[in-house]
Backbone as CSV, one residue per row, in Angstrom:
resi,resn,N_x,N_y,N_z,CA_x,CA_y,CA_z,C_x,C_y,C_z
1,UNK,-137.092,-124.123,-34.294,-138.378,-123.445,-34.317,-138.178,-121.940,-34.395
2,UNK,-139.076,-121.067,-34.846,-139.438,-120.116,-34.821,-138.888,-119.076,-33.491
3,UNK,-138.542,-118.161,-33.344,-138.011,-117.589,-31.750,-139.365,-117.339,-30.904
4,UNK,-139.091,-117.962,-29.883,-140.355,-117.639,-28.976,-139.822,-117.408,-27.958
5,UNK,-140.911,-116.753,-27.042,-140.675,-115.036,-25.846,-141.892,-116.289,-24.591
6,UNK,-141.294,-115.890,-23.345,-142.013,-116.624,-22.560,-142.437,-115.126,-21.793
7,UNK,-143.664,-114.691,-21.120,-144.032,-113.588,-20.703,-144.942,-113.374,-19.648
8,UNK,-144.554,-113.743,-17.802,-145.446,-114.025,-16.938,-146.077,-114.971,-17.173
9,UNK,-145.534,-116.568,-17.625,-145.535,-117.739,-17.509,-146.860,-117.865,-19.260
10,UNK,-146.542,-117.286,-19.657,-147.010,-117.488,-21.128,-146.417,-117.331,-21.948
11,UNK,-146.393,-118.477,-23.222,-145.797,-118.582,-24.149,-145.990,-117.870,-25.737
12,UNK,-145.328,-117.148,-26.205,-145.702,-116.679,-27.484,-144.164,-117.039,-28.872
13,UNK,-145.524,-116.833,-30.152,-144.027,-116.939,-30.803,-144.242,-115.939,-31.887
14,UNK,-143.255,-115.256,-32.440,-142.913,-113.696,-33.247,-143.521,-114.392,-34.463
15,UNK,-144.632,-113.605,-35.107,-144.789,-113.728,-36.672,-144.433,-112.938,-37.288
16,UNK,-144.420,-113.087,-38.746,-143.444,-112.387,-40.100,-143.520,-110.849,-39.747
17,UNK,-144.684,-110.345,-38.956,-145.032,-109.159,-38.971,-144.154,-108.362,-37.676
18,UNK,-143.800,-109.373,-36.924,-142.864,-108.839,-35.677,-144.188,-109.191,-34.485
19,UNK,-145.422,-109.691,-34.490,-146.227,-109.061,-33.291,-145.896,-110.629,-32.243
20,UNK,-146.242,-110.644,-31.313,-146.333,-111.757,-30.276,-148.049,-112.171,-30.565
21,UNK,-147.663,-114.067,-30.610,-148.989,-114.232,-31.056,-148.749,-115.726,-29.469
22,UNK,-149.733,-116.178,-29.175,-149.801,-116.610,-27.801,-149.643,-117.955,-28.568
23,UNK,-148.783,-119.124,-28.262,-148.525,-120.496,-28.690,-149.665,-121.561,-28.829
24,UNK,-150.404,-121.113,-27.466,-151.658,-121.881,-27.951,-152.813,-121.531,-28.337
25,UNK,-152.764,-119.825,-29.181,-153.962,-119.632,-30.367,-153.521,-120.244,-31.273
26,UNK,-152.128,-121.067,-31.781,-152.079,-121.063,-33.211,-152.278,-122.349,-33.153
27,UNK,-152.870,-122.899,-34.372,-152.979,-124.175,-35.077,-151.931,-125.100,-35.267
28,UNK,-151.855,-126.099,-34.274,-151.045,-127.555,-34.699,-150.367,-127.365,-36.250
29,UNK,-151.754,-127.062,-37.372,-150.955,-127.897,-38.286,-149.844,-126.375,-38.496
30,UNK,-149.985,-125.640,-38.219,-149.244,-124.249,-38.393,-147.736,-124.652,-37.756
31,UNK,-147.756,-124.964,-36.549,-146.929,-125.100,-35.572,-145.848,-126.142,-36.303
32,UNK,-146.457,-127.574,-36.780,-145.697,-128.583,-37.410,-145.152,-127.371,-38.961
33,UNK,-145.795,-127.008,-39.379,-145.210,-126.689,-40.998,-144.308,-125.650,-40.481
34,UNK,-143.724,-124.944,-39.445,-142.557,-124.184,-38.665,-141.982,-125.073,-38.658
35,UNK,-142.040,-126.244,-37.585,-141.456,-126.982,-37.297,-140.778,-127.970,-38.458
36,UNK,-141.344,-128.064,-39.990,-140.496,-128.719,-40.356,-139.804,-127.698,-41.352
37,UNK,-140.185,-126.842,-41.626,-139.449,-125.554,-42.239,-137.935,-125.312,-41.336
38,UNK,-137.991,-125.082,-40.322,-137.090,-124.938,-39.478,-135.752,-126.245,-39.796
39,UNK,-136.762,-127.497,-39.601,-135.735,-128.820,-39.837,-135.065,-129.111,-40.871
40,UNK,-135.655,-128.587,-41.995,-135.157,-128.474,-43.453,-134.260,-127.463,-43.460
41,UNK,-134.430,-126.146,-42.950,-133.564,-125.183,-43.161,-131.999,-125.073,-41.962
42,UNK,-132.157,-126.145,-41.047,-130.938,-126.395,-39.880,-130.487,-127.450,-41.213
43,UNK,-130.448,-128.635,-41.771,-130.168,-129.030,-42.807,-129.009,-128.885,-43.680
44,UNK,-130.070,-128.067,-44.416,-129.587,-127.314,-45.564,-128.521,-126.313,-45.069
45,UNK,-128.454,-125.455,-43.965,-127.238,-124.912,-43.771,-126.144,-125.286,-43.378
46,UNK,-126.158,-126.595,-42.943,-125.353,-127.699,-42.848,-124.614,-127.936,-43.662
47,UNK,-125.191,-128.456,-44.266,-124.425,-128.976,-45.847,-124.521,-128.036,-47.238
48,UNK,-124.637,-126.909,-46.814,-124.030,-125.588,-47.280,-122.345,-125.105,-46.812
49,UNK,-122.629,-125.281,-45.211,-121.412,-124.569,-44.737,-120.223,-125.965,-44.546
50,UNK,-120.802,-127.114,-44.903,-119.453,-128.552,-45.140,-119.051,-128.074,-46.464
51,UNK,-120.171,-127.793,-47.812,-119.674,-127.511,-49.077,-118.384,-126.562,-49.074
52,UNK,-118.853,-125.361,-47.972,-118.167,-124.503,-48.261,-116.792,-124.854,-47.942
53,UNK,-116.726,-125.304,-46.758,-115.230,-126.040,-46.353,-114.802,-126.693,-47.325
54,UNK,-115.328,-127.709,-47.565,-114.713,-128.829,-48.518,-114.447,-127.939,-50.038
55,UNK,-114.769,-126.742,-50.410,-114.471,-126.426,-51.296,-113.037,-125.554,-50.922
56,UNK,-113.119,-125.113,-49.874,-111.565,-124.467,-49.529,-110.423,-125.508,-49.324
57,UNK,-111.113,-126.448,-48.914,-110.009,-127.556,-48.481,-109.603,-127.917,-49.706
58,UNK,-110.036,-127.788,-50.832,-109.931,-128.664,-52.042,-108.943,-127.313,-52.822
59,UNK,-109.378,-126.618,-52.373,-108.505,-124.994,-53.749,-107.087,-124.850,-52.797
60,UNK,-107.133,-124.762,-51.620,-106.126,-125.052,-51.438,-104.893,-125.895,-51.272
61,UNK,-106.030,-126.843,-51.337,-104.636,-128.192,-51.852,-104.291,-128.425,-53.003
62,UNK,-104.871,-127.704,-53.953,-104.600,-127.427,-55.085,-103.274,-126.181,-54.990
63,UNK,-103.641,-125.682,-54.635,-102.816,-123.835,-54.435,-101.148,-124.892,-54.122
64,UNK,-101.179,-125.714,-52.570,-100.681,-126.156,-52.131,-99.248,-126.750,-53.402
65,UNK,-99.706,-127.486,-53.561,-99.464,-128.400,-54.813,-98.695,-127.500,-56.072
66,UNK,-99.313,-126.216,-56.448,-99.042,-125.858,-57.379,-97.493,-124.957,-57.083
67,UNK,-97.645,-124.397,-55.680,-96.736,-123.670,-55.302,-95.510,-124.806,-54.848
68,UNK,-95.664,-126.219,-54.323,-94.454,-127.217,-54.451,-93.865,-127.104,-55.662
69,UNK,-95.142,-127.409,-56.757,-94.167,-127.902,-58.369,-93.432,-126.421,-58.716
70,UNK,-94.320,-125.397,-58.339,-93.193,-124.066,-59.197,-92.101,-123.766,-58.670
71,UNK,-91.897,-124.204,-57.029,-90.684,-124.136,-56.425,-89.510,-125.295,-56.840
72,UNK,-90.027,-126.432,-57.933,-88.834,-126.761,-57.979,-88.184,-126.509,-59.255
73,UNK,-88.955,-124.769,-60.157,-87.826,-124.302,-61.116,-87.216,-123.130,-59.998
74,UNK,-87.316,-123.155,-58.686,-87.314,-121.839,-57.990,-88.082,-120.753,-58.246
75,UNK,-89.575,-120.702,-58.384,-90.388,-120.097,-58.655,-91.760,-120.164,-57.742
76,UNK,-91.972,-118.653,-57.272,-92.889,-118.677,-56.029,-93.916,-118.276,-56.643
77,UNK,-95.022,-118.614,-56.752,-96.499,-117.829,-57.152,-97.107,-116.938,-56.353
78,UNK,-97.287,-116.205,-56.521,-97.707,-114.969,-55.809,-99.567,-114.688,-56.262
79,UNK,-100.171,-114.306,-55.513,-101.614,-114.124,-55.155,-102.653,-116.092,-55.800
80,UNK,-103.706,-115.242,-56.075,-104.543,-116.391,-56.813,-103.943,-116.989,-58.251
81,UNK,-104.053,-118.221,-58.089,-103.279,-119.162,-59.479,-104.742,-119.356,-60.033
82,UNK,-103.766,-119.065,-61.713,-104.757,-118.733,-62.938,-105.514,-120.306,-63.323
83,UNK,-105.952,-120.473,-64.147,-106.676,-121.739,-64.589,-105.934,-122.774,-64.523
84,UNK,-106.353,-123.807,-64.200,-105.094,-125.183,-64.213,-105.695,-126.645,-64.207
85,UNK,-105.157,-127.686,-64.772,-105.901,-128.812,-64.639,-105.353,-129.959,-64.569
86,UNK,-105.055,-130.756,-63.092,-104.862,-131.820,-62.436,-104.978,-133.230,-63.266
87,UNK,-103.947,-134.175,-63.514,-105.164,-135.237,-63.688,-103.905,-136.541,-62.884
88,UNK,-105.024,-137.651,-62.257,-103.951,-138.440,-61.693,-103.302,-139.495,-62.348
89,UNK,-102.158,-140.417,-61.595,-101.266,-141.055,-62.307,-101.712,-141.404,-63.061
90,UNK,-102.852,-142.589,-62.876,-103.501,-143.340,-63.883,-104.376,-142.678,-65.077
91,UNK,-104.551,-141.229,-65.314,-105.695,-141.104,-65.630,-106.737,-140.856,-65.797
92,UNK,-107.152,-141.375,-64.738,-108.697,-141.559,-64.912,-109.602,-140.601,-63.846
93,UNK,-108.420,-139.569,-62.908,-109.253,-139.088,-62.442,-108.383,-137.362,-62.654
94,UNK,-109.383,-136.239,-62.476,-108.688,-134.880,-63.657,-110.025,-133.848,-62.214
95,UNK,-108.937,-132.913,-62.073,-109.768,-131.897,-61.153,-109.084,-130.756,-61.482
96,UNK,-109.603,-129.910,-62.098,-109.727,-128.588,-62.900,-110.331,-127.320,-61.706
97,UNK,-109.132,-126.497,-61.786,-109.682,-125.173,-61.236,-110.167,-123.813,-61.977
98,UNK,-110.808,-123.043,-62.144,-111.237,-122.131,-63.128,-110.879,-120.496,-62.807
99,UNK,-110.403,-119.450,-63.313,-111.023,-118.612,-62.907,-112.002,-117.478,-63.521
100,UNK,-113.242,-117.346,-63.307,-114.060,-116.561,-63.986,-114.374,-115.601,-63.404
101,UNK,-114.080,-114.407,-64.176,-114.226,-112.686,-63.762,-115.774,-112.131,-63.855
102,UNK,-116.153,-111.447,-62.717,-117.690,-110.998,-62.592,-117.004,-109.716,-63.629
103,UNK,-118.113,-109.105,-64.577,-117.421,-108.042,-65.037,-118.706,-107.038,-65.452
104,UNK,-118.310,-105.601,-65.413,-119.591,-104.894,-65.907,-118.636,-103.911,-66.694
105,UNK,-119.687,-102.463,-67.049,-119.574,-102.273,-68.420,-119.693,-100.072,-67.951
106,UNK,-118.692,-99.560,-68.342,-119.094,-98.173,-67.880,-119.759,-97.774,-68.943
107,UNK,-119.587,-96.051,-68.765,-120.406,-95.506,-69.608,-120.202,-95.178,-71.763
108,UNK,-118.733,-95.990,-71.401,-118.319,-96.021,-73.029,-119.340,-97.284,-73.749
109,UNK,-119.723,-98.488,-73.213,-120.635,-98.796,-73.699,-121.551,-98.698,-74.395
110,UNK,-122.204,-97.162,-73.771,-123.244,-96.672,-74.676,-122.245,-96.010,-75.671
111,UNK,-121.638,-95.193,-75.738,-120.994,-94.964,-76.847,-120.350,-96.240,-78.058
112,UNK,-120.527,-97.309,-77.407,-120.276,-98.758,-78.378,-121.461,-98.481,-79.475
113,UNK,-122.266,-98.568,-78.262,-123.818,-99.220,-79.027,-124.383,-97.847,-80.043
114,UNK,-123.750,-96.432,-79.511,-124.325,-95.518,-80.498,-123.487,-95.792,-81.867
115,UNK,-122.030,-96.428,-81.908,-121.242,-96.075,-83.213,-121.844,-97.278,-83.829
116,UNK,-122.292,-98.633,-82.986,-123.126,-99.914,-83.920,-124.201,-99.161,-84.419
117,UNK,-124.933,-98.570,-83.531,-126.288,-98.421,-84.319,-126.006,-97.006,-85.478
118,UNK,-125.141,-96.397,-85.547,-124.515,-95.739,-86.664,-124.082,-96.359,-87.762
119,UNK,-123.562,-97.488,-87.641,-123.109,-98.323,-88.800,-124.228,-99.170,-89.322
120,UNK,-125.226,-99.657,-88.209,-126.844,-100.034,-88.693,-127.510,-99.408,-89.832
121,UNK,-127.551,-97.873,-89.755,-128.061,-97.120,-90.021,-127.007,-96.954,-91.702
122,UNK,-126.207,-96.807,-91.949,-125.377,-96.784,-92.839,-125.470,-98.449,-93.780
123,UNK,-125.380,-98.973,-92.809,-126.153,-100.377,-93.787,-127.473,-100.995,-94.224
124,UNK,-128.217,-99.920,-93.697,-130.003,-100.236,-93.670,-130.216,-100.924,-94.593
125,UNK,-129.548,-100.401,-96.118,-129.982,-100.781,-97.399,-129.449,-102.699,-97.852
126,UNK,-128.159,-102.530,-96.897,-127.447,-104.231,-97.275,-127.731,-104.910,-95.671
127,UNK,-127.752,-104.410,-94.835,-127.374,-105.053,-93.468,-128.303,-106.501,-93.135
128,UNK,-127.361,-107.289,-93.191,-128.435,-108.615,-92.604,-129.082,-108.434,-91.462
129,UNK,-130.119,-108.934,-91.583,-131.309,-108.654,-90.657,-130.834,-109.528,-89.705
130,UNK,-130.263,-110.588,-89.392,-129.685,-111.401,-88.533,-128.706,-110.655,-87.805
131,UNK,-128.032,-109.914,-88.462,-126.874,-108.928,-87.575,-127.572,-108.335,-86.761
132,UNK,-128.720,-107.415,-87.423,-129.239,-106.445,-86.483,-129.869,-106.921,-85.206
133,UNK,-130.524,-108.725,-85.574,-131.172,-109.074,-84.249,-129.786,-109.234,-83.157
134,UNK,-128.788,-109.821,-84.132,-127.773,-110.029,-82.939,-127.488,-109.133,-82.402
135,UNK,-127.014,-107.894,-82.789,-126.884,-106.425,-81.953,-127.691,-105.918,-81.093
136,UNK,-129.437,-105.676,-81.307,-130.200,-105.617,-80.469,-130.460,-106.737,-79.354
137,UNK,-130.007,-107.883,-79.466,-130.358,-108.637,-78.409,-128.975,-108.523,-77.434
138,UNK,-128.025,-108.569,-78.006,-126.773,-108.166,-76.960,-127.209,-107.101,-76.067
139,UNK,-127.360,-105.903,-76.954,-127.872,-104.681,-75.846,-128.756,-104.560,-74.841
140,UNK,-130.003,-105.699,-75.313,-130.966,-106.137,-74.254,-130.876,-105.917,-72.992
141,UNK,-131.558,-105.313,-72.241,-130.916,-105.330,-70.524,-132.426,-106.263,-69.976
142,UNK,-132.096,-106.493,-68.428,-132.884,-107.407,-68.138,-133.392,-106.724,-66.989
143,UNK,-134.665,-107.536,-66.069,-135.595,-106.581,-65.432,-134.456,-105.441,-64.258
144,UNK,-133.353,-105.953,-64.509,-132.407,-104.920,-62.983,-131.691,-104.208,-63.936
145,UNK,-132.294,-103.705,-65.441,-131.598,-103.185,-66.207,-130.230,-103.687,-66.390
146,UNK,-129.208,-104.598,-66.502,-128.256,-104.951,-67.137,-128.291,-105.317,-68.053
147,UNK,-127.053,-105.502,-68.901,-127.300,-106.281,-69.738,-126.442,-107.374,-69.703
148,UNK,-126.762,-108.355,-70.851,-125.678,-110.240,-70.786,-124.240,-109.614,-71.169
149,UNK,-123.382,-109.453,-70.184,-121.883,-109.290,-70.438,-121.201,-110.549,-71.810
150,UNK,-121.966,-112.026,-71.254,-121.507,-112.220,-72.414,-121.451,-111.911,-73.953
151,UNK,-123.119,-111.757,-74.147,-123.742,-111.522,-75.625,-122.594,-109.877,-75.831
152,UNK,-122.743,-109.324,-74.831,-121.603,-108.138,-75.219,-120.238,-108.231,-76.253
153,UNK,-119.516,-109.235,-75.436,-118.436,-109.777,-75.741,-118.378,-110.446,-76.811
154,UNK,-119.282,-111.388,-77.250,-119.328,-111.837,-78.572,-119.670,-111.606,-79.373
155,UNK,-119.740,-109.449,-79.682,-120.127,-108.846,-80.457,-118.390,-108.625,-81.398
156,UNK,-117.168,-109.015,-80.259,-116.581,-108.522,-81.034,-115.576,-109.792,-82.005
157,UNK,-116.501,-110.721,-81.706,-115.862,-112.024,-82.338,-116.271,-111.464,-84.380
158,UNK,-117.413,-110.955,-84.003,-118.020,-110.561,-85.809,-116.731,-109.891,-86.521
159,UNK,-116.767,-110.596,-87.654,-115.621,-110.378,-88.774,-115.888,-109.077,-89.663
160,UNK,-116.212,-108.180,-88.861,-116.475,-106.606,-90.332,-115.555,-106.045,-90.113
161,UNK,-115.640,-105.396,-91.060,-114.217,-104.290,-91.502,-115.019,-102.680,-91.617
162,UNK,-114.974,-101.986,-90.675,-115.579,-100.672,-90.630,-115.212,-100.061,-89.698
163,UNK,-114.714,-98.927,-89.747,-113.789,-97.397,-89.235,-114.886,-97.744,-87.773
164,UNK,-115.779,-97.330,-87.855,-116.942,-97.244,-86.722,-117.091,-98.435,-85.928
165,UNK,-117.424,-99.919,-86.610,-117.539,-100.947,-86.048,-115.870,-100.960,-85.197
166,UNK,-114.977,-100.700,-85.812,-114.003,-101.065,-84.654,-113.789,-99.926,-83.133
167,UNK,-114.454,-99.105,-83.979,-114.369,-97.874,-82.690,-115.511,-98.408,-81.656
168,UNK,-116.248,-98.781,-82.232,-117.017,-99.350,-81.225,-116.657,-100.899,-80.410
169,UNK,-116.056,-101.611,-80.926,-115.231,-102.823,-80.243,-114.104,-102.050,-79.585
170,UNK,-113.791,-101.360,-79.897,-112.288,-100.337,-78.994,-113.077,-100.018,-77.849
171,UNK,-114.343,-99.374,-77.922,-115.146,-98.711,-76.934,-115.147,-99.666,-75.750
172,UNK,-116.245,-100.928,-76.969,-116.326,-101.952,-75.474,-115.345,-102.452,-74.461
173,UNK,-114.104,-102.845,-75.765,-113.079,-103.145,-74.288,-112.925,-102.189,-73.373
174,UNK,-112.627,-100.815,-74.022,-112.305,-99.730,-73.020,-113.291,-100.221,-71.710
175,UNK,-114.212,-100.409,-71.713,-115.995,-99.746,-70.748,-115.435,-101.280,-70.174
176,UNK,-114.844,-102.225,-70.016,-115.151,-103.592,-69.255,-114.176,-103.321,-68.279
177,UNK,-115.120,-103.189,-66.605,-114.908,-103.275,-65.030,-114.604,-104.705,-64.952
178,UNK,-113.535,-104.482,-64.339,-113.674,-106.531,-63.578,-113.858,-106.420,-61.840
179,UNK,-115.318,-106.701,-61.423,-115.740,-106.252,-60.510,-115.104,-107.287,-59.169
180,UNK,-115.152,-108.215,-59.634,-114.286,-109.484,-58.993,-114.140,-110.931,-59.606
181,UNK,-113.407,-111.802,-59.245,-112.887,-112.611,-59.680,-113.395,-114.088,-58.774
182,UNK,-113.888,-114.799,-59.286,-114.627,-116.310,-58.943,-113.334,-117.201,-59.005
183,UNK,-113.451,-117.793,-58.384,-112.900,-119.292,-58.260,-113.129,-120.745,-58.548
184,UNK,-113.596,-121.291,-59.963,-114.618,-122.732,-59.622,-113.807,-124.351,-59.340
185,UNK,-114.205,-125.211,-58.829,-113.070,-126.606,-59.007,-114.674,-127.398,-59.697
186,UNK,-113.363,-127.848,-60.818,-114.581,-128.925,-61.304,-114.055,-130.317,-61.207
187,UNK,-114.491,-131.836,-60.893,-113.866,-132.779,-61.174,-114.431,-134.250,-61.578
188,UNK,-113.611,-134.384,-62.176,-113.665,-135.218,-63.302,-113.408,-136.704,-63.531
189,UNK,-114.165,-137.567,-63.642,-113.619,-139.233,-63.444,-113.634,-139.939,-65.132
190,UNK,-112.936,-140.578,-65.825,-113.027,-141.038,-66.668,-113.769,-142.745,-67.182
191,UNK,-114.859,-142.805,-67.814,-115.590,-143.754,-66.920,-115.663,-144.616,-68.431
192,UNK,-114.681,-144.390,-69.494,-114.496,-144.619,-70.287,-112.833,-144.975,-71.033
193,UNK,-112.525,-145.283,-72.534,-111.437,-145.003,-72.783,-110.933,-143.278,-72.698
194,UNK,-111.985,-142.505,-73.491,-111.124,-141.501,-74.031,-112.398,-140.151,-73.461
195,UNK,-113.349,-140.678,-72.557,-114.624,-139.799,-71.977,-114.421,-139.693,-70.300
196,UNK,-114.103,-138.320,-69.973,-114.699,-137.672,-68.923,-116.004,-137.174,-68.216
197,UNK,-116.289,-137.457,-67.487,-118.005,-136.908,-67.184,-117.727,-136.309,-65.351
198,UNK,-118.189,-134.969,-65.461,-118.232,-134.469,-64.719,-118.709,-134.984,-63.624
199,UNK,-118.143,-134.451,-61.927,-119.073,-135.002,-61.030,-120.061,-133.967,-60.439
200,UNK,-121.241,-134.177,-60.291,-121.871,-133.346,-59.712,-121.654,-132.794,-58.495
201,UNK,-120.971,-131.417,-58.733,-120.993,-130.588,-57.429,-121.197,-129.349,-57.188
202,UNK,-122.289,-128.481,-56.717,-122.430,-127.295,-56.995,-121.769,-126.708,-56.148
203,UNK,-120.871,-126.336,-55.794,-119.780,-125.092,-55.762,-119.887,-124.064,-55.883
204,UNK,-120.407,-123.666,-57.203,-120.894,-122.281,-58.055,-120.868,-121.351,-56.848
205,UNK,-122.249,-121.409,-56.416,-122.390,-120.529,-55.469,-121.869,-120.233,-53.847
206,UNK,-121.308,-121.196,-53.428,-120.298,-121.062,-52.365,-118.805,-120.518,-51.927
């Protein structure tokens, strides 16, 4: 429940606003919809903070494992182990660890996007109109002003040949922060001959 204050043998309980409101002005059905808010949310942090275990228990028996097999070329791994993927004797069962980098973008960026939209401008007369949406939508930022790191990145997969366009792919790599580094385990049962299907586990965010 909600924190409640007992005060010269009266009961109150704190609303959103901070004030003391007396237990028995408020409404039953008020009291129950705390009461099961509360029960849902003891719950849910429950089996938030087992996820979270069971996801350490699982990376490190992985870690575990990986640092046996490299010790028997005599080889110690040192910090976090890079991408890797498990699968057992038979088969049929495959547990994959990931690692994916949070990453942002300094101020050479904009200098990316001024030498693209320079080469825009130089192609006005031929430039596919499809390029240009793809360029403007990469740059797109979103309501916290960022923009999609990925759509960034897969500006420099495009096959042109131009003095500028590469100064500006030079730019972007330059401008990419790797702000930190994620960890994911994914795993995998084979429920077929030659088909894997993921098991549902959200991790992601833990």
């Amino acid at each position: 429940m909600s924190e409640r204050k007992t005060i010269e043998g009266v009961e109150y309980m704190v609303d959103s606003r901070g004030n003391l409101v007396m237990v028995e002005k408020i409404k039953d059905v008020d009291l129950l919809r705390d009461e099961v808010v509360e029960e849902v949310f003891k719950a849910s942090k429950e089996i938030n903070e087992l996820i979270a275990a069971k996801k350490k228990f699982m990376i490190d028996s992985v870690d575990t494992f990986l640092q046996i097999s490299a010790e028997q070329y005599d080889v110690s791994h040192g910090g976090k182990k890079g991408n890797v993927t498990l699968t057992s004797f038979d088969g049929r069962k495959r547990v994959q660890v990931a690692i994916s980098d949070v990453i942002s973008f300094d101020e050479r960026l904009q200098t990316a996007k001024e030498l693209i939209d320079r080469c825009l401008t130089r192609w006005s007369n031929g430039a596919n109109s499809n390029l240009k949406a793809v360029v403007n939508n990469a740059f797109r930022v979103d309501k916290q002003g960022k923009v999609d790191s990925k759509r960034i990145l897969e500006l420099r997969r495009l096959n042109i040949t131009d003095e500028d366009w590469d100064k500006a792919m030079e730019a972007i790599n330059d401008s990419i922060q790797i702000l930190a580094s994620k960890r994911y385990i994914r795993v995998y049962e084979r429920v077929d001959d030659d088909k894997y299907t993921q098991m549902v586990l959200d991790f992601s965010a833990v």
